Amino acid sequence: MKQQNELHKAAFAGLVVLLLPIFFPDLFSPLSRSSPSIFSEWNAPKSRHLTLLNGALQRQSSIQQRIDIWSPLSYQGWIPCVDSPNIPHFPSKSEWYIQVFLDGGLNQQRMGICDAVAVAKILNATLVIPYLEVNSVWQDSSSFADIFDLDHFIEVLKDEVSIITELPREFSWSTREYYATGIRDTRIKTAPSHASANWYLENVLPVLQSYGIAAISPFSHRLAFDDLPEDIQRLRCNVNFEALVFVHHIQELGDALVNRLRHPSNRNQAAENGHLPEMGDAIGGKAGKFVVLHLRFDKDMAAHSSCDFGGGKAEKMALAKYRQVIWQGRVHKSQFTDEELRSQGRCPLTPEEIGLLLAALGFDNSTRLYLASHKVYGGEARISTLRQLFPLMEDKRSLTTPEERANVEGKASLMAAVDYHLSMQSDIFISASPGNMHNALVGHRAYKNLKTIRPNMALLGKLFQSKQITWPEFQQAVLDGHKNRQGQIRFRKENQSIYTYPAPDCMCRQNRFQSL
């Protein structure tokens, strides 16, 4: 009887194992969108750069190195332009209305909002507050007013563009649902990427003249960066860097994180007493410095990069399958070998590699490092080496209580907004690889003359492929290769984004004596 019971238990256990992948597929899919697989985390690769890691763990930064790395960016002779040229006070009255529907994540939406204001100005139309589509990846339904301070946005731009929160009653039929149910004469679907101002005047203006309204969708990257009037360029920067500020509760949470990073002793003392400092608490004492690291190492990035991250044959097969399912194999970089991709600087840095870079630049293990990122592919197991190098690493969850995060938890755009706000307050910002967040903050921090380290991806790709390189050799190569990659002004070239390179379009040269 006992033996029979044991057999029944074994059979039941076997059945459970067989059914788990059906009812909980995410547990067995290392690249599912919803969360990292616990099984893939168990199999996370070990250090790929053990010699460098051992050298980094034993590193000792000189006093001069620490002074150099933490010193603020020097004055460069460029400041934000205060006034836009040739702008008449108050926009002329318009009976026309422009709607735009924006997709993508937070930073793509920011660019779309800036371009929408510019297009409304070009057409002398009233802009309806942009509609943010539900993000297909993160499933975030946050609206414009959930993320940005609506009153501030309208107030800052009131003398340049007429902006309303909802359409007049006679146009109330013009909704997102209306355009989703059929072909509509008032919807513009043919706007090319980086369209010129003339394209809008030739193709959208007639629709406005006929119907009084035009809805442009899709609208991502639908306005050129070149050959636009100077006042339109200045307006775009004014929207991005001045008009778009986050709602109060996001700023409040971000400021609380900043305070807890700058004053850890206050936080530790409060935690010992059983509570964290209130968000509005005044915190005294000498403020410390901190770095924000945007660790762009999520599941989509890992698959789309076509790079090898050390997970062996199983990981390679999972990545290949994911690319096939999500993009039907349309990943052009997959034609190159891993060595070629790394030599070209096209492989995102792993958590271990970004940790080695930071260590080589002179950051020691007392550095307070804030991790701004969505879920990391491979979870905690993947970032354990980074934590070894920087044990004082923090993120939103380690710095706050669930109650404090309640308004942003589970909302990708709001979580990203908190990280963006925090990144603008940090002493130094660095991103593990280029992307929308990287580009947005590189431009915004350049506008404010803040230190921002841009990894030399091609150099690092070659260094990490060298099996014989020693820690001193690696460190010297890193220092030499990043001397001019710490926030120095870079002028925008043709076709480059004005939001990543605001000079010279939106920044003015200032005599040094004028700034004193």
Short mmCIF file of C-alpha atoms in Angstrom, two decimals:
data_model
loop_
_atom_site.label_atom_id
_atom_site.label_comp_id
_atom_site.label_asym_id
_atom_site.label_seq_id
_atom_site.Cartn_x
_atom_site.Cartn_y
_atom_site.Cartn_z
CA MET A 1 0.00 0.00 0.00
CA LYS A 2 2.81 2.36 0.99
CA GLN A 3 4.67 1.54 -2.22
CA GLN A 4 1.52 2.24 -4.22
CA ASN A 5 1.15 5.66 -2.53
CA GLU A 6 4.75 6.46 -3.38
CA LEU A 7 4.10 5.56 -7.01
CA HIS A 8 1.02 7.80 -7.05
CA LYS A 9 3.06 10.69 -5.60
CA ALA A 10 5.83 10.19 -8.15
CA ALA A 11 3.30 10.10 -10.98
CA PHE A 12 1.64 13.27 -9.70
CA ALA A 13 5.01 15.03 -9.43
CA GLY A 14 5.86 14.02 -12.97
CA LEU A 15 2.51 15.32 -14.19
CA VAL A 16 3.13 18.67 -12.46
CA VAL A 17 6.52 18.99 -14.16
CA LEU A 18 4.95 18.26 -17.54
CA LEU A 19 2.16 20.79 -17.01
CA LEU A 20 4.31 23.62 -15.61
CA PRO A 21 5.50 24.85 -19.05
CA ILE A 22 1.87 24.96 -20.21
CA PHE A 23 0.46 26.94 -17.30
CA PHE A 24 3.62 28.96 -16.49
CA PRO A 25 5.52 29.30 -19.79
CA ASP A 26 7.46 32.37 -18.57
CA LEU A 27 9.32 30.23 -16.06
CA PHE A 28 10.85 28.24 -18.90
CA SER A 29 11.31 31.00 -21.44
CA PRO A 30 14.53 32.89 -20.80
CA LEU A 31 13.46 35.63 -23.18
CA SER A 32 9.77 36.09 -22.40
CA ARG A 33 8.64 39.71 -22.36
CA SER A 34 6.94 39.60 -18.98
CA SER A 35 9.78 38.60 -16.68
CA PRO A 36 13.15 36.86 -16.58
CA SER A 37 13.04 33.07 -16.41
CA ILE A 38 14.07 31.71 -13.02
CA PHE A 39 15.62 28.76 -14.84
CA SER A 40 17.70 31.01 -17.08
CA GLU A 41 18.91 32.85 -13.97
CA TRP A 42 20.10 29.60 -12.45
CA ASN A 43 22.14 29.07 -15.60
CA ALA A 44 23.52 32.61 -15.80
CA PRO A 45 27.05 32.58 -17.26
CA LYS A 46 30.07 32.99 -15.02
CA SER A 47 32.53 35.83 -15.43
CA ARG A 48 33.79 36.12 -19.01
CA HIS A 49 36.68 38.39 -17.97
CA LEU A 50 37.99 36.75 -14.82
CA THR A 51 41.51 38.21 -15.02
CA LEU A 52 40.14 41.74 -15.39
CA LEU A 53 37.58 41.13 -12.68
CA ASN A 54 40.24 40.03 -10.20
CA GLY A 55 42.28 43.11 -11.05
CA ALA A 56 39.27 45.37 -10.65
CA LEU A 57 38.35 43.86 -7.27
CA GLN A 58 41.85 44.67 -6.02
CA ARG A 59 41.95 48.15 -7.58
CA GLN A 60 43.14 51.21 -5.71
CA SER A 61 42.29 54.55 -7.27
CA SER A 62 44.68 57.42 -6.64
CA ILE A 63 43.46 60.65 -5.04
CA GLN A 64 44.02 62.46 -8.34
CA GLN A 65 41.97 59.88 -10.23
CA ARG A 66 39.08 60.36 -7.83
CA ILE A 67 39.34 64.15 -8.09
CA ASP A 68 39.38 63.99 -11.89
CA ILE A 69 36.45 61.62 -12.25
CA TRP A 70 34.19 63.47 -9.79
CA SER A 71 35.05 67.01 -10.93
CA PRO A 72 32.12 68.81 -12.59
CA LEU A 73 32.30 69.50 -16.30
CA SER A 74 34.27 72.63 -17.09
CA TYR A 75 32.58 75.69 -18.55
CA GLN A 76 32.53 75.29 -22.35
CA GLY A 77 31.29 78.68 -23.55
CA TRP A 78 27.81 77.52 -24.59
CA ILE A 79 24.52 78.12 -22.80
CA PRO A 80 20.85 77.53 -23.68
CA CYS A 81 19.47 80.25 -25.93
CA VAL A 82 16.95 82.21 -23.87
CA ASP A 83 14.87 83.79 -26.61
CA SER A 84 13.72 82.28 -29.89
CA PRO A 85 14.36 84.57 -32.85
CA ASN A 86 11.61 86.35 -34.80
CA ILE A 87 8.73 84.90 -32.81
CA PRO A 88 5.62 87.09 -32.67
CA HIS A 89 4.05 87.41 -29.24
CA PHE A 90 0.98 85.21 -28.98
CA PRO A 91 0.12 82.80 -31.82
CA SER A 92 -2.37 84.14 -34.32
CA LYS A 93 -5.89 82.80 -33.92
CA SER A 94 -6.49 79.52 -35.76
CA GLU A 95 -9.66 77.56 -36.39
CA TRP A 96 -7.67 74.47 -37.36
CA TYR A 97 -6.79 71.58 -35.07
CA ILE A 98 -3.94 69.07 -35.18
CA GLN A 99 -4.05 65.68 -33.44
CA VAL A 100 -1.15 63.24 -33.19
CA PHE A 101 -1.05 59.66 -31.87
CA LEU A 102 2.33 58.68 -30.43
CA ASP A 103 3.73 55.21 -29.86
CA GLY A 104 6.98 53.97 -28.36
CA GLY A 105 8.40 54.40 -24.88
CA LEU A 106 8.79 57.54 -22.81
CA ASN A 107 11.70 59.03 -24.75
CA GLN A 108 10.19 58.36 -28.18
CA GLN A 109 7.02 60.01 -26.94
CA ARG A 110 9.00 63.04 -25.75
CA MET A 111 10.47 63.53 -29.22
CA GLY A 112 7.05 63.09 -30.79
CA ILE A 113 5.54 65.73 -28.51
CA CYS A 114 8.29 68.20 -29.42
CA ASP A 115 7.77 67.57 -33.12
CA ALA A 116 3.99 67.88 -32.77
CA VAL A 117 4.35 71.36 -31.27
CA ALA A 118 6.69 72.32 -34.11
CA VAL A 119 4.28 71.02 -36.79
CA ALA A 120 1.40 72.93 -35.19
CA LYS A 121 3.55 76.06 -35.36
CA ILE A 122 4.45 75.45 -38.99
CA LEU A 123 0.78 75.05 -39.92
CA ASN A 124 -0.51 77.77 -37.58
CA ALA A 125 -2.90 75.21 -36.10
CA THR A 126 -4.06 74.56 -32.55
CA LEU A 127 -2.50 71.44 -31.07
CA VAL A 128 -4.62 68.98 -29.14
CA ILE A 129 -2.62 67.43 -26.30
CA PRO A 130 -0.97 64.36 -27.94
CA TYR A 131 -2.56 60.96 -27.42
CA LEU A 132 -0.11 58.33 -26.15
CA GLU A 133 -0.76 54.88 -27.53
CA VAL A 134 -0.68 51.85 -25.23
CA ASN A 135 2.89 50.60 -25.45
CA SER A 136 2.94 47.20 -27.16
CA VAL A 137 5.95 45.97 -25.18
CA TRP A 138 5.32 47.30 -21.68
CA GLN A 139 1.51 47.57 -21.93
CA ASP A 140 1.49 50.99 -20.30
CA SER A 141 -1.68 53.05 -20.82
CA SER A 142 -0.42 56.23 -19.11
CA SER A 143 -1.70 59.45 -20.68
CA PHE A 144 0.14 62.73 -21.28
CA ALA A 145 -1.29 64.19 -18.07
CA ASP A 146 -0.26 61.09 -16.09
CA ILE A 147 3.38 61.75 -16.96
CA PHE A 148 3.86 65.46 -17.68
CA ASP A 149 2.75 68.62 -15.90
CA LEU A 150 0.01 69.72 -18.28
CA ASP A 151 -0.48 73.24 -16.90
CA HIS A 152 3.26 73.95 -17.03
CA PHE A 153 3.45 72.65 -20.60
CA ILE A 154 0.67 74.95 -21.82
CA GLU A 155 1.93 77.95 -19.83
CA VAL A 156 5.52 77.75 -21.16
CA LEU A 157 4.34 77.53 -24.78
CA LYS A 158 1.32 79.87 -24.67
CA ASP A 159 3.08 82.68 -26.55
CA GLU A 160 4.17 80.41 -29.38
CA VAL A 161 1.54 77.72 -29.98
CA SER A 162 -2.13 77.42 -29.10
CA ILE A 163 -2.67 74.17 -27.14
CA ILE A 164 -5.93 72.65 -25.88
CA THR A 165 -6.70 69.58 -23.79
CA GLU A 166 -9.79 68.51 -25.75
CA LEU A 167 -11.49 69.33 -29.01
CA PRO A 168 -14.49 71.64 -29.35
CA ARG A 169 -17.84 69.87 -29.39
CA GLU A 170 -18.20 70.04 -33.19
CA PHE A 171 -15.07 67.90 -33.56
CA SER A 172 -15.77 65.48 -30.69
CA TRP A 173 -16.18 62.66 -33.23
CA SER A 174 -12.43 62.78 -34.00
CA THR A 175 -11.27 60.10 -31.55
CA ARG A 176 -8.64 57.37 -31.62
CA GLU A 177 -11.43 54.80 -31.90
CA TYR A 178 -12.89 56.63 -34.88
CA TYR A 179 -9.64 56.36 -36.82
CA ALA A 180 -9.21 52.70 -35.91
CA THR A 181 -12.45 51.61 -37.60
CA GLY A 182 -11.83 52.64 -41.19
CA ILE A 183 -10.14 54.91 -43.73
CA ARG A 184 -10.80 58.55 -42.86
CA ASP A 185 -10.24 61.64 -44.98
CA THR A 186 -8.96 63.57 -41.98
CA ARG A 187 -6.30 61.03 -41.05
CA ILE A 188 -2.78 61.51 -42.46
CA LYS A 189 -1.06 58.11 -42.70
CA THR A 190 1.49 58.97 -45.37
CA ALA A 191 3.85 61.31 -43.50
CA PRO A 192 7.34 60.09 -44.41
CA SER A 193 10.10 59.75 -41.84
CA HIS A 194 11.82 63.10 -41.30
CA ALA A 195 9.37 65.01 -43.49
CA SER A 196 10.20 68.61 -44.35
CA ALA A 197 8.18 71.65 -43.32
CA ASN A 198 7.09 72.00 -46.96
CA TRP A 199 5.68 68.47 -46.92
CA TYR A 200 3.31 69.47 -44.13
CA LEU A 201 2.33 72.68 -45.91
CA GLU A 202 1.64 70.79 -49.14
CA ASN A 203 -0.08 67.71 -47.71
CA VAL A 204 -1.61 68.54 -44.34
CA LEU A 205 -2.59 72.18 -44.79
CA PRO A 206 -5.18 71.32 -47.53
CA VAL A 207 -6.82 68.82 -45.16
CA LEU A 208 -7.02 71.50 -42.46
CA GLN A 209 -8.49 73.96 -44.94
CA SER A 210 -11.12 71.43 -46.04
CA TYR A 211 -12.10 69.85 -42.71
CA GLY A 212 -10.69 72.09 -39.99
CA ILE A 213 -8.89 69.14 -38.43
CA ALA A 214 -6.17 66.62 -39.28
CA ALA A 215 -5.02 63.58 -37.32
CA ILE A 216 -1.48 62.42 -38.03
CA SER A 217 -0.72 58.78 -37.25
CA PRO A 218 1.84 57.32 -37.16
CA PHE A 219 3.87 60.29 -35.99
CA SER A 220 7.15 58.91 -34.66
CA HIS A 221 10.17 60.63 -36.32
CA ARG A 222 7.93 62.53 -38.73
CA LEU A 223 9.76 65.87 -38.80
CA ALA A 224 13.18 66.50 -40.32
CA PHE A 225 16.12 67.71 -38.25
CA ASP A 226 17.58 69.79 -41.09
CA ASP A 227 16.51 72.73 -43.27
CA LEU A 228 14.00 74.11 -40.79
CA PRO A 229 13.68 77.77 -39.74
CA GLU A 230 15.76 78.78 -36.76
CA ASP A 231 12.69 79.65 -34.68
CA ILE A 232 11.24 76.14 -35.21
CA GLN A 233 14.47 74.53 -34.06
CA ARG A 234 14.57 76.72 -30.96
CA LEU A 235 10.93 75.91 -30.28
CA ARG A 236 11.63 72.16 -30.36
CA CYS A 237 14.38 72.56 -27.78
CA ASN A 238 12.19 74.81 -25.66
CA VAL A 239 9.54 72.08 -25.57
CA ASN A 240 12.00 69.31 -24.77
CA PHE A 241 14.18 71.04 -22.20
CA GLU A 242 11.81 73.58 -20.63
CA ALA A 243 8.13 72.77 -21.23
CA LEU A 244 8.20 69.04 -20.59
CA VAL A 245 8.51 68.52 -16.84
CA PHE A 246 7.13 65.56 -14.95
CA VAL A 247 4.07 65.66 -12.72
CA HIS A 248 4.62 66.56 -9.09
CA HIS A 249 4.47 63.07 -7.58
CA ILE A 250 7.18 61.82 -10.00
CA GLN A 251 9.44 64.76 -9.14
CA GLU A 252 8.76 64.22 -5.44
CA LEU A 253 9.67 60.53 -5.59
CA GLY A 254 12.75 61.31 -7.68
CA ASP A 255 13.89 63.96 -5.22
CA ALA A 256 13.44 61.51 -2.34
CA LEU A 257 15.72 59.03 -4.11
CA VAL A 258 18.30 61.76 -4.69
CA ASN A 259 18.24 62.72 -1.02
CA ARG A 260 18.69 59.12 0.11
CA LEU A 261 21.61 58.63 -2.28
CA ARG A 262 23.32 61.84 -1.23
CA HIS A 263 22.71 61.33 2.50
CA PRO A 264 22.92 57.58 3.14
CA SER A 265 23.82 58.05 6.81
CA ASN A 266 20.51 59.81 7.46
CA ARG A 267 18.67 57.04 5.67
CA ASN A 268 20.54 54.28 7.51
CA GLN A 269 19.88 55.94 10.85
CA ALA A 270 16.19 56.33 10.05
CA ALA A 271 15.96 52.71 8.88
CA GLU A 272 17.41 51.53 12.21
CA ASN A 273 14.56 53.38 13.89
CA GLY A 274 12.08 51.51 11.73
CA HIS A 275 11.17 54.03 9.03
CA LEU A 276 12.56 55.79 5.99
CA PRO A 277 12.81 59.59 5.90
CA GLU A 278 9.65 61.25 4.65
CA MET A 279 9.86 62.60 1.12
CA GLY A 280 9.54 66.17 2.31
CA ASP A 281 12.09 65.92 5.11
CA ALA A 282 14.88 68.47 5.09
CA ILE A 283 18.17 66.59 5.18
CA GLY A 284 21.27 68.21 6.60
CA GLY A 285 24.92 67.32 6.54
CA LYS A 286 27.39 67.19 3.70
CA ALA A 287 25.87 65.81 0.52
CA GLY A 288 27.63 62.89 -1.17
CA LYS A 289 27.97 62.24 -4.88
CA PHE A 290 26.41 59.46 -6.93
CA VAL A 291 26.42 57.99 -10.42
CA VAL A 292 23.36 56.93 -12.39
CA LEU A 293 23.94 53.89 -14.59
CA HIS A 294 21.34 53.10 -17.22
CA LEU A 295 21.85 49.38 -17.59
CA ARG A 296 20.17 48.74 -20.92
CA PHE A 297 20.23 44.98 -20.80
CA ASP A 298 16.65 43.79 -21.23
CA LYS A 299 15.30 40.80 -23.16
CA ASP A 300 14.49 42.64 -26.38
CA MET A 301 17.92 44.25 -26.51
CA ALA A 302 19.67 40.93 -25.91
CA ALA A 303 17.85 39.29 -28.79
CA HIS A 304 18.00 42.21 -31.22
CA SER A 305 21.73 42.77 -30.75
CA SER A 306 22.62 39.34 -32.25
CA CYS A 307 25.57 39.20 -29.83
CA ASP A 308 26.77 36.31 -27.70
CA PHE A 309 26.47 36.97 -23.96
CA GLY A 310 28.17 33.83 -22.70
CA GLY A 311 25.13 31.66 -22.04
CA GLY A 312 26.30 28.85 -24.30
CA LYS A 313 24.36 26.90 -26.90
CA ALA A 314 21.06 27.04 -25.00
CA GLU A 315 21.11 30.83 -24.86
CA LYS A 316 22.06 31.15 -28.52
CA MET A 317 19.15 28.91 -29.53
CA ALA A 318 16.74 30.85 -27.30
CA LEU A 319 17.90 34.18 -28.75
CA ALA A 320 17.58 32.90 -32.32
CA LYS A 321 14.08 31.56 -31.63
CA TYR A 322 13.04 34.85 -30.03
CA ARG A 323 14.28 36.88 -33.00
CA GLN A 324 12.34 34.61 -35.33
CA VAL A 325 9.11 34.88 -33.33
CA ILE A 326 9.24 38.63 -32.62
CA TRP A 327 10.91 40.02 -35.76
CA GLN A 328 10.55 37.09 -38.19
CA GLY A 329 14.33 37.02 -38.43
CA ARG A 330 14.56 40.66 -39.60
CA VAL A 331 17.72 41.50 -37.63
CA HIS A 332 20.38 42.60 -40.09
CA LYS A 333 23.22 42.37 -37.56
CA SER A 334 22.76 38.58 -37.39
CA GLN A 335 24.82 38.26 -40.59
CA PHE A 336 27.97 39.24 -38.63
CA THR A 337 29.91 37.07 -36.22
CA ASP A 338 30.08 38.00 -32.55
CA GLU A 339 33.72 39.06 -32.97
CA GLU A 340 32.83 41.36 -35.86
CA LEU A 341 29.93 42.92 -33.98
CA ARG A 342 32.09 43.57 -30.93
CA SER A 343 34.89 45.08 -33.00
CA GLN A 344 32.34 47.42 -34.58
CA GLY A 345 31.07 48.44 -31.15
CA ARG A 346 27.61 47.03 -31.82
CA CYS A 347 27.29 44.78 -28.78
CA PRO A 348 25.71 46.23 -25.62
CA LEU A 349 27.91 46.02 -22.57
CA THR A 350 26.95 43.30 -20.11
CA PRO A 351 26.58 44.25 -16.42
CA GLU A 352 30.03 42.76 -15.81
CA GLU A 353 31.60 44.78 -18.63
CA ILE A 354 30.05 48.10 -17.61
CA GLY A 355 31.30 47.41 -14.07
CA LEU A 356 34.84 46.87 -15.36
CA LEU A 357 34.60 50.10 -17.36
CA LEU A 358 33.50 52.09 -14.31
CA ALA A 359 36.27 50.55 -12.20
CA ALA A 360 38.89 51.40 -14.84
CA LEU A 361 37.67 55.00 -14.99
CA GLY A 362 38.48 55.39 -11.31
CA PHE A 363 35.23 54.67 -9.45
CA ASP A 364 36.04 52.68 -6.30
CA ASN A 365 33.90 50.33 -4.24
CA SER A 366 32.64 53.21 -2.09
CA THR A 367 30.86 54.71 -5.12
CA ARG A 368 27.13 55.10 -4.72
CA LEU A 369 25.69 53.71 -7.93
CA TYR A 370 22.03 54.03 -8.86
CA LEU A 371 20.74 51.48 -11.35
CA ALA A 372 18.23 52.99 -13.77
CA SER A 373 16.85 50.17 -15.83
CA HIS A 374 13.93 47.96 -16.64
CA LYS A 375 14.15 44.27 -15.77
CA VAL A 376 17.61 42.93 -16.52
CA TYR A 377 17.85 39.85 -18.71
CA GLY A 378 19.03 37.09 -16.40
CA GLY A 379 17.91 38.89 -13.24
CA GLU A 380 20.07 39.21 -10.14
CA ALA A 381 22.39 36.41 -11.25
CA ARG A 382 23.39 38.48 -14.28
CA ILE A 383 24.23 41.59 -12.25
CA SER A 384 25.96 39.84 -9.33
CA THR A 385 29.43 40.68 -10.70
CA LEU A 386 28.50 44.34 -11.00
CA ARG A 387 27.33 44.27 -7.39
CA GLN A 388 30.65 42.71 -6.35
CA LEU A 389 32.46 45.69 -7.84
CA PHE A 390 29.99 48.25 -6.48
CA PRO A 391 28.39 46.94 -3.30
CA LEU A 392 26.63 50.27 -2.65
CA MET A 393 24.48 49.83 -5.76
CA GLU A 394 20.86 50.92 -5.32
CA ASP A 395 17.65 51.05 -7.33
CA LYS A 396 14.05 52.20 -6.82
CA ARG A 397 13.09 49.15 -4.82
CA SER A 398 16.04 49.27 -2.45
CA LEU A 399 15.56 52.98 -1.75
CA THR A 400 11.80 53.14 -1.29
CA THR A 401 8.89 51.36 0.33
CA PRO A 402 6.06 49.71 -1.65
CA GLU A 403 3.75 52.48 -0.45
CA GLU A 404 6.04 55.17 -1.87
CA ARG A 405 6.16 53.38 -5.23
CA ALA A 406 2.43 52.73 -5.39
CA ASN A 407 1.72 55.51 -7.92
CA VAL A 408 4.36 54.32 -10.39
CA GLU A 409 4.65 50.57 -9.80
CA GLY A 410 3.78 48.51 -12.88
CA LYS A 411 3.71 51.58 -15.14
CA ALA A 412 6.79 51.51 -17.34
CA SER A 413 6.53 55.13 -18.50
CA LEU A 414 6.21 56.48 -14.96
CA MET A 415 9.06 54.28 -13.72
CA ALA A 416 11.20 55.55 -16.61
CA ALA A 417 10.19 59.12 -15.77
CA VAL A 418 11.46 58.69 -12.19
CA ASP A 419 14.76 57.38 -13.53
CA TYR A 420 14.97 60.26 -16.02
CA HIS A 421 14.38 62.84 -13.28
CA LEU A 422 16.99 61.18 -11.08
CA SER A 423 19.47 60.99 -13.97
CA MET A 424 19.22 64.75 -14.46
CA GLN A 425 20.09 65.30 -10.78
CA SER A 426 23.08 62.94 -10.69
CA ASP A 427 26.71 64.04 -10.65
CA ILE A 428 27.51 61.65 -13.50
CA PHE A 429 25.36 59.68 -15.93
CA ILE A 430 26.51 56.71 -17.99
CA SER A 431 24.62 54.27 -20.18
CA ALA A 432 25.71 50.71 -20.93
CA SER A 433 24.82 51.14 -24.60
CA PRO A 434 23.23 53.66 -26.98
CA GLY A 435 19.45 53.84 -27.09
CA ASN A 436 16.54 56.25 -26.67
CA MET A 437 17.20 56.87 -22.96
CA HIS A 438 20.92 57.34 -23.58
CA ASN A 439 20.32 59.76 -26.47
CA ALA A 440 17.72 61.79 -24.58
CA LEU A 441 19.91 62.23 -21.51
CA VAL A 442 23.11 62.90 -23.47
CA GLY A 443 21.31 65.83 -25.11
CA HIS A 444 19.55 67.11 -22.00
CA ARG A 445 22.69 66.97 -19.86
CA ALA A 446 24.72 68.67 -22.62
CA TYR A 447 22.10 71.44 -22.59
CA LYS A 448 22.71 71.82 -18.82
CA ASN A 449 26.51 71.28 -19.06
CA LEU A 450 26.47 68.17 -16.86
CA LYS A 451 29.04 65.36 -16.88
CA THR A 452 27.95 62.39 -18.99
CA ILE A 453 30.26 59.50 -19.85
CA ARG A 454 29.78 57.96 -23.28
CA PRO A 455 31.33 54.47 -23.48
CA ASN A 456 33.69 54.00 -26.41
CA MET A 457 31.93 50.88 -27.66
CA ALA A 458 34.37 49.99 -30.45
CA LEU A 459 37.39 50.32 -28.17
CA LEU A 460 35.76 48.30 -25.40
CA GLY A 461 34.64 45.61 -27.83
CA LYS A 462 38.25 45.07 -28.88
CA LEU A 463 39.63 45.23 -25.34
CA PHE A 464 37.16 42.67 -24.02
CA GLN A 465 38.07 40.28 -26.82
CA SER A 466 41.73 40.32 -25.83
CA LYS A 467 42.44 37.25 -23.69
CA GLN A 468 45.95 38.36 -22.67
CA ILE A 469 45.24 41.92 -21.57
CA THR A 470 46.18 42.73 -17.97
CA TRP A 471 44.25 45.01 -15.63
CA PRO A 472 46.84 47.88 -15.79
CA GLU A 473 46.83 47.70 -19.62
CA PHE A 474 43.04 47.65 -19.71
CA GLN A 475 42.73 50.56 -17.29
CA GLN A 476 45.20 52.74 -19.18
CA ALA A 477 43.49 52.02 -22.51
CA VAL A 478 40.10 52.90 -20.99
CA LEU A 479 41.39 56.16 -19.49
CA ASP A 480 43.04 57.20 -22.76
CA GLY A 481 39.93 56.29 -24.77
CA HIS A 482 37.49 58.28 -22.63
CA LYS A 483 39.29 61.59 -22.06
CA ASN A 484 36.99 63.42 -24.47
CA ARG A 485 33.84 61.42 -23.87
CA GLN A 486 32.62 62.98 -20.63
CA GLY A 487 30.09 65.54 -21.76
CA GLN A 488 32.10 67.82 -24.03
CA ILE A 489 29.90 69.76 -26.45
CA ARG A 490 29.46 68.00 -29.79
CA PHE A 491 27.88 69.91 -32.64
CA ARG A 492 24.99 68.37 -34.50
CA LYS A 493 25.79 67.04 -37.96
CA GLU A 494 23.40 66.56 -40.87
CA ASN A 495 20.53 64.15 -40.10
CA GLN A 496 21.46 63.93 -36.42
CA SER A 497 18.84 64.50 -33.74
CA ILE A 498 18.47 67.97 -32.29
CA TYR A 499 17.41 66.33 -29.02
CA THR A 500 20.74 64.48 -28.71
CA TYR A 501 22.88 67.31 -30.10
CA PRO A 502 21.26 70.63 -29.08
CA ALA A 503 24.30 72.71 -30.17
CA PRO A 504 24.45 74.88 -32.14
CA ASP A 505 20.72 75.06 -33.03
CA CYS A 506 19.47 75.64 -29.48
CA MET A 507 22.58 76.82 -27.63
CA CYS A 508 24.30 80.17 -27.89
CA ARG A 509 27.97 80.99 -27.52
CA GLN A 510 28.66 83.08 -24.44
CA ASN A 511 31.74 85.09 -23.60
CA ARG A 512 33.35 83.67 -20.44
CA PHE A 513 33.22 87.05 -18.72
CA GLN A 514 29.46 87.25 -19.31
CA SER A 515 28.99 84.11 -17.22
CA LEU A 516 30.87 85.46 -14.19
#
